[in-house]
């Protein structure tokens, strides 16, 4: 505050090392000796600070043109200074740099001690984070996040490795979200960060979804006819992660018959008939598949093995039930059509004696002489 002519008081405000954050509307307030009496200058003074900005324009497929820009009105003879990684490299209003460069470029007004423009630079190699970081269970929620350091800000693209083919594009967001992840989502993922100055791709991250065994399938060898005493091999297989272990059981028996994916019955006889099933189990769960073995002795001494799953057995029972119902209906229909004929035949049989008596009477009337001879 300093006095001026005419008894006026002048208020001075000095701001050093001006930054863009100092932009605002400034007002002054003074208070008199009277309690509660104060005066505020209104409207205030708007103070706008603008810095230099580097604008990027692609010159061709190899080169980029950087231009130092300011919203302030500068003289035509204004000279700009360029910096590469904090080192003064040249003067001029623009600068050509190679595409894909990871160097940092900034500019300032020559002879000025003001703040330089924010540096522009291409993306660094992106990093990928996974949430949750623990093991991934089928049906759970998983989020992959891609991040990098770049100016201007980078845009992101997510890819999934697709065998020998080109990676498959999945998303163009910083995050890739699986609301209910499935076993088919297992695989290798990567993200790409890109801005006007360059493009970088992250390392692959492996997603391994854990899930319990699916319903096992069982194959039999040999599948055709076999002689008693031959060897019979049952093979159990399922899809699970981590890999499942296998145990073989026969129904109504407490102890397992075998462990492992393959169960071999040597010297097979009819006594081995019964319901066999394998149990597939891992840390995520377990699942059973039942195989029904039925032996039938053939005329040539062979043993035929019929193997069906429980679901197939249910289907067979339904078919047999249907056949029985159709047979019962047909039998009733045949009975209803034959009963009238049977009653008709019974009537005819009852009438035959009467017909014979009438025939005799007619014969006696027609030949009275034979009757006299008989007398």
mmCIF file of C-alpha atoms in Angstrom, residues 71 78 144 201 259 307:
data_model
loop_
_atom_site.group_PDB
_atom_site.id
_atom_site.type_symbol
_atom_site.label_atom_id
_atom_site.label_comp_id
_atom_site.label_asym_id
_atom_site.label_seq_id
_atom_site.Cartn_x
_atom_site.Cartn_y
_atom_site.Cartn_z
ATOM 1 C CA UNK A 71 -2.602 -18.150 -26.541
ATOM 2 C CA UNK A 78 9.456 -14.051 -31.050
ATOM 3 C CA UNK A 144 -7.527 -56.334 -16.239
ATOM 4 C CA UNK A 201 2.493 -53.065 -26.451
ATOM 5 C CA UNK A 259 -7.249 -95.410 -9.353
ATOM 6 C CA UNK A 307 -22.268 -100.503 -22.107
#
